[in-house]
Short mmCIF file of C-alpha atoms in Angstrom, two decimals:
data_model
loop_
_atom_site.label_atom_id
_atom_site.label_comp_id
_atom_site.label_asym_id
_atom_site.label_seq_id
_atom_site.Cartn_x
_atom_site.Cartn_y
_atom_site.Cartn_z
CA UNK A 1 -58.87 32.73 50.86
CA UNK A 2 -57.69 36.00 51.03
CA UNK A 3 -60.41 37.44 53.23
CA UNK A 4 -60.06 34.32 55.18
CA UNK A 5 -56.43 35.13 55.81
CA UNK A 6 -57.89 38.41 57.56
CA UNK A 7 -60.30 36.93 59.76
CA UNK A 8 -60.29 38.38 63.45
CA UNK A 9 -57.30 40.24 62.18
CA UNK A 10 -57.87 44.15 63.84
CA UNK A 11 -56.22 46.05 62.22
CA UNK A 12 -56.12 44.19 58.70
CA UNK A 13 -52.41 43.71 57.27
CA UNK A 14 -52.59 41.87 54.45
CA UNK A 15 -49.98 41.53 51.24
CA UNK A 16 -49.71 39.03 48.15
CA UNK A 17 -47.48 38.53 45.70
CA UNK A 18 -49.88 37.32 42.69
CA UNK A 19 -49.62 36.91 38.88
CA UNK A 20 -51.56 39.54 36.80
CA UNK A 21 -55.26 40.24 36.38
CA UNK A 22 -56.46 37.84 39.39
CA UNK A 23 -58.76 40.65 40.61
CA UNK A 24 -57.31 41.18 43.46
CA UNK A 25 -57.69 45.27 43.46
CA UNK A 26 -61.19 45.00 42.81
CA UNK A 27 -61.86 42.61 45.98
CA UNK A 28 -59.86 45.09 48.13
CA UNK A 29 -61.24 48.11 46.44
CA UNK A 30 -64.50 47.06 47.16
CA UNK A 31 -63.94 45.88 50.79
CA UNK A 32 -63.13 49.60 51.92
CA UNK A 33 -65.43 50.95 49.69
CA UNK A 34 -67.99 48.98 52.09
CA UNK A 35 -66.70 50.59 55.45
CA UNK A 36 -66.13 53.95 53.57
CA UNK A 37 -70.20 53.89 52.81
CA UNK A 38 -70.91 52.59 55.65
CA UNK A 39 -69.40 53.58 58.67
CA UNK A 40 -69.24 57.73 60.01
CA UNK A 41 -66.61 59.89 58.90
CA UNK A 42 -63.86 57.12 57.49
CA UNK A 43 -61.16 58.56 54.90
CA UNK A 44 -60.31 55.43 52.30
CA UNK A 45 -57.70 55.61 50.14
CA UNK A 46 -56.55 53.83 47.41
CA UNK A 47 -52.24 54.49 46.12
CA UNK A 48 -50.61 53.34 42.28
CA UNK A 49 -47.89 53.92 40.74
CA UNK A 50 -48.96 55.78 37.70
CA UNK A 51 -51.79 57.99 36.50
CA UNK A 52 -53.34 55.25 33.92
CA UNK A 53 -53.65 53.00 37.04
CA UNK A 54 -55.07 55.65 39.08
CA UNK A 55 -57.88 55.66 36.28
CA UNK A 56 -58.93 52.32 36.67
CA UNK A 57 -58.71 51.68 40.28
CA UNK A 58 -61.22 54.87 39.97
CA UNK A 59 -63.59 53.32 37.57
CA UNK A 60 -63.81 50.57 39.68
CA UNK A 61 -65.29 52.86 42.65
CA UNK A 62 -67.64 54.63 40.28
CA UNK A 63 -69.05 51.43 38.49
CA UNK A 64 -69.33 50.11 42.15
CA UNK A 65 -71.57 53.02 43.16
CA UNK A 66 -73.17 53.39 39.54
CA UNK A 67 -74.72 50.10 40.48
CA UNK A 68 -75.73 50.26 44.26
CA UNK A 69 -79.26 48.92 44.99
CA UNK A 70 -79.58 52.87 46.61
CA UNK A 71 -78.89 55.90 44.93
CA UNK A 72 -75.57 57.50 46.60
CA UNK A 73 -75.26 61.17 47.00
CA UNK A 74 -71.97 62.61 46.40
CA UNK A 75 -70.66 66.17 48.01
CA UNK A 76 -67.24 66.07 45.48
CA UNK A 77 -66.64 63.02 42.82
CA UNK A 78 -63.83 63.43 40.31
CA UNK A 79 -60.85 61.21 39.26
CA UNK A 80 -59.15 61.25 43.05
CA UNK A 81 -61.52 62.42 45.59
CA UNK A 82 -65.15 61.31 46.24
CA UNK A 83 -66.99 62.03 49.35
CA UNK A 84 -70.34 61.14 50.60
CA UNK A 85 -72.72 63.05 51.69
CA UNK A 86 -74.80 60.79 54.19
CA UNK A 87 -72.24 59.95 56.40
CA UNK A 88 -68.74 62.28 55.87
CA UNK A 89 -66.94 59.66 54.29
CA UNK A 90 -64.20 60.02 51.55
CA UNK A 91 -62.64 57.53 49.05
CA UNK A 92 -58.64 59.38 47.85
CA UNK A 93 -57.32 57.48 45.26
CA UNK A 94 -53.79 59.10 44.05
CA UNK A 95 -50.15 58.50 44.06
CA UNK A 96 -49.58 59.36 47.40
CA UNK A 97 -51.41 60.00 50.61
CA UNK A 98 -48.64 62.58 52.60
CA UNK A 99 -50.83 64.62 55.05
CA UNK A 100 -54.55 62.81 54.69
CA UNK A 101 -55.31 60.57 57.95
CA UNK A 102 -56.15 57.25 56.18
CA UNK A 103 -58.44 54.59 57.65
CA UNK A 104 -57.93 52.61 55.01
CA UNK A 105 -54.80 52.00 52.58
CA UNK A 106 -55.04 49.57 49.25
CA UNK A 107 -51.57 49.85 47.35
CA UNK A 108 -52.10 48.30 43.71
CA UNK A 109 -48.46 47.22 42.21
CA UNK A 110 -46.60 47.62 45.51
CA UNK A 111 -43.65 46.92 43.84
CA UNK A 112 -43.82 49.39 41.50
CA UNK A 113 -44.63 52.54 43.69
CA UNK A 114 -41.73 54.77 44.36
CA UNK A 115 -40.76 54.33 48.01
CA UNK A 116 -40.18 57.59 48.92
CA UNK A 117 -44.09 57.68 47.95
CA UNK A 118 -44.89 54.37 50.08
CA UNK A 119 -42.98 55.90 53.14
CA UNK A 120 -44.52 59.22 53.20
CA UNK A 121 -48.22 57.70 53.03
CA UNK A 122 -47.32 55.33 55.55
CA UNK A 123 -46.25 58.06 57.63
CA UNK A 124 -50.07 59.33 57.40
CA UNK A 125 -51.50 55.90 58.53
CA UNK A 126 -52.16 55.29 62.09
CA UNK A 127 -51.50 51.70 63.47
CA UNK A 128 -55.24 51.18 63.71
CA UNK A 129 -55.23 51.27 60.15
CA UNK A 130 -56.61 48.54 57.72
CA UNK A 131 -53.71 48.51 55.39
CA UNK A 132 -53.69 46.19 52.00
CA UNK A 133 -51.58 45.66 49.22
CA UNK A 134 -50.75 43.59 46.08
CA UNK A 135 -48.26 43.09 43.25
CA UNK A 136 -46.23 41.52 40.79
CA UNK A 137 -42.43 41.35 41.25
CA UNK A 138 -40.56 44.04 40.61
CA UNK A 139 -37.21 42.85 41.29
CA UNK A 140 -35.24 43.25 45.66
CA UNK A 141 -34.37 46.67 46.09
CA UNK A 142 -37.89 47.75 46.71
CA UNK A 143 -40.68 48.42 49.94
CA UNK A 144 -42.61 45.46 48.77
CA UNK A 145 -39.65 43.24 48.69
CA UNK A 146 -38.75 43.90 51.73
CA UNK A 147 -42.55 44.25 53.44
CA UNK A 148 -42.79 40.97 52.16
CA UNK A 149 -39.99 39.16 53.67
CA UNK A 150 -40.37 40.82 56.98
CA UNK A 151 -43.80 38.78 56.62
CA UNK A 152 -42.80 35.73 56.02
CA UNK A 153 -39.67 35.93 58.83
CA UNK A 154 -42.68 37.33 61.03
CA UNK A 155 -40.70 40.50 61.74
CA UNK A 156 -43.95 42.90 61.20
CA UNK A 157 -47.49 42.42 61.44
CA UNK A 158 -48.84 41.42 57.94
CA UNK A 159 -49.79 38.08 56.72
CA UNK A 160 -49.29 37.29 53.30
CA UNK A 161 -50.28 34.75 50.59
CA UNK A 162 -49.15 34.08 46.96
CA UNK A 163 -51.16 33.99 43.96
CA UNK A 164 -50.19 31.83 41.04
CA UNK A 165 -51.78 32.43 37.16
CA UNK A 166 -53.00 28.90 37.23
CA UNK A 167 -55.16 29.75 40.29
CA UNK A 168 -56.96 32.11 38.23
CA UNK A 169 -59.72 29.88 36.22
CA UNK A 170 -59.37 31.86 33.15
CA UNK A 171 -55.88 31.29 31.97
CA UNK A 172 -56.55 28.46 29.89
CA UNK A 173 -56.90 28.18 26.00
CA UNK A 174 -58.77 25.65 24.52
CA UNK A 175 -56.75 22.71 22.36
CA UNK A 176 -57.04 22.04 18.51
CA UNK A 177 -56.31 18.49 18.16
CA UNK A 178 -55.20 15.99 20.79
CA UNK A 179 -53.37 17.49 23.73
CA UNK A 180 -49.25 17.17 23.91
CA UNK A 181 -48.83 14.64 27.08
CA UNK A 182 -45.34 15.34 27.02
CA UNK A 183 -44.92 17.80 29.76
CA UNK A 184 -41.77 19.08 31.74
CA UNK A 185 -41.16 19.20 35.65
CA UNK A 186 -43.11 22.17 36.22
CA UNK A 187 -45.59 21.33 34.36
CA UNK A 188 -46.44 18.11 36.49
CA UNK A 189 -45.25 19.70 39.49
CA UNK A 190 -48.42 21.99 39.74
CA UNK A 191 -50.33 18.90 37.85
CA UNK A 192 -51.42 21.63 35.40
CA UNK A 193 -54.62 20.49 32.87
CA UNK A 194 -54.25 20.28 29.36
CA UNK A 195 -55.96 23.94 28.75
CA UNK A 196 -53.75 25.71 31.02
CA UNK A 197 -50.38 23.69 29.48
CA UNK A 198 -51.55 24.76 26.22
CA UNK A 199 -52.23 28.54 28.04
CA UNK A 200 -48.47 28.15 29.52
CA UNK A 201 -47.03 27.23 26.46
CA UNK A 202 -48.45 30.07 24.12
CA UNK A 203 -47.42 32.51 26.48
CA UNK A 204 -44.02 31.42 27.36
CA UNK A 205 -43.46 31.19 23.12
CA UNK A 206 -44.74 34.76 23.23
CA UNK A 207 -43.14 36.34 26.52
CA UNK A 208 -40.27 34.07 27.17
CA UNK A 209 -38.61 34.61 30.39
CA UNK A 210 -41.00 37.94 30.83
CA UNK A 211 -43.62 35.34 31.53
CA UNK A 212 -42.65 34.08 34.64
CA UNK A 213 -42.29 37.51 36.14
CA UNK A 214 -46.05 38.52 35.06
CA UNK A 215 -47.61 34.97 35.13
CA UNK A 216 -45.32 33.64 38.27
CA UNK A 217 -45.55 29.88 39.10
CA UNK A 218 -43.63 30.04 42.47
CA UNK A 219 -42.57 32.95 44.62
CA UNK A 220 -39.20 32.65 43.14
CA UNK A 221 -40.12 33.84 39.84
CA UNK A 222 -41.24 36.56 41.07
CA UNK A 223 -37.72 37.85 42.79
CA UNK A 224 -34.99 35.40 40.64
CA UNK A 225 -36.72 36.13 36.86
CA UNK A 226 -37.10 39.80 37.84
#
C-alpha cells in the first residue's frame, strides 16, 4: 500500500507514522538501492539518528548486494559510503547529508533525528528529489511532527499513511487454554483476533503506557502517549 500511495507520484514524497519493526526501512532501502544500481551516476542516501542504526540500515544494503543474481563490483564499500563501479552510483548512509547532492533521501526514525540534522540535509536535496521517511512518535516539538501535519492539512507535497502493530501479521502470540472473550473498546474497535488480544495484552502488562507509543493503535498514540 505504501508503494501504491507513490504511484505516478514524480518526485516521490512519502511519510508514515508506523508501530515498530513493520519493515518499512528495508522496503524503502531497497527501492533506492534499485535506482542507485540501476540508473547512471545517482547519489542515494540513507539518514538515522544514531550510529547503531546507521549499522543496520547498512547491513541491509550489503546483504541486499551479497545476494544479487550478478556479482556487483564496488569502487569504495565501508559502513557509510558504497559506490559502484558499473555505472558511478553511490549509496551514503550517515547522520547527515550537508553538502552531498542527494537523489534519493530515506530518513529511518524521523522523529528522532536532530533537526538541525534534518534541515541541513534537506538543504542538499533538490526538489526533484525522491524523498522518504518513517517513524515512531517522538512526541510535537519535532520536523516529523510537523512534516506530518503539513501532510495531512495538504500544506506540502508528501502523502502519508499510518501503520498500526496489528497490521503487521506477526504480532500475535499463540493462546494456552480457551481465549478471554471479554475484551474492551479498543479491542473490538479494531475487531482484533484472539492471538493478537493475547499479543496486546502481554505487552501492555509488560510496557504499560510505553506500549502505545512503540506499538501505536491510532495516530493519537503516537503524539498524546508520547
Amino acid at each position: 500500500k505504501v508503494l501504491e500511495d507513490c504511484r505516478g507520484m514524480k518526485p516521490i514524497r512519502h511519510i508514515t507514522l508506523k508501530s515498530r519493526q513493520v519493515g518499512l526501512s528495508t522496503l524503502w532501502i531497497l527501492y533506492h538501492l534499485d535506482a542507485t544500481l540501476f540508473q547512471q551516476g545517482v547519489i542515494s542516501g540513507i539518514m538515522a539518528h544514531e550510529l547503531d542504526s546507521l549499522q543496520h540500515l547498512a547491513s541491509i544494503v550489503k546483504f541486499a548486494l551479497s545476494n544479487m543474481p550478478f556479482p556487483v563490483k564496488m569502487t569504495e564499500d565501508n559502513q557509510k559510503r558504497i559506490s559502484f563501479a558499473h555505472n558511478d552510483s553511490t549509496m551514503l548512509i550517515d547522520l547527515e547529508f550537508r553538502s552531498t547532492p542527494l537523489h534519493n533521501l530515506h530518513i529511518s526514525e524521523w522523529a528522532f533525528c536532530e533537526n538541525q540534522r534534518l534541515w541541513a540535509t534537506f538543504g542538499a536535496v533538490s526538489k526533484w528529489a525522491n524523498v522518504t521517511g518513517e517513524s515512531t512518535g517522538n512526541g510535537m516539538g519535532n520536523d516529523f511532527y510537523s512534516t506530518w501535519m503539513d501532510a495531512k492539512e495538504g500544506k506540502n507535497d508528501y502523502r502519508y499513511r499510518f501503520i498500526p502493530w496489528f497490521a503487521n501479521s506477526e504480532y500475535r502470540l499463540q493462546l494456552n487454554g480457551a481465549p478471554n472473550i471479554s475484551r474492551d473498546t479498543r479491542e473490538t474497535k479494531y475487531n482484533l483476533d484472539p492471538e493478537q488480544l493475547n499479543y496486546r495484552r502481554q505487552m501492555t502488562s509488560r510496557l504499560k503506557d510505553a506500549f502505545f507509543i512503540e506499538y501505536p493503535e491510532d495516530e493519537l498514540d503516537c503524539w498524546g502517549q508520547s
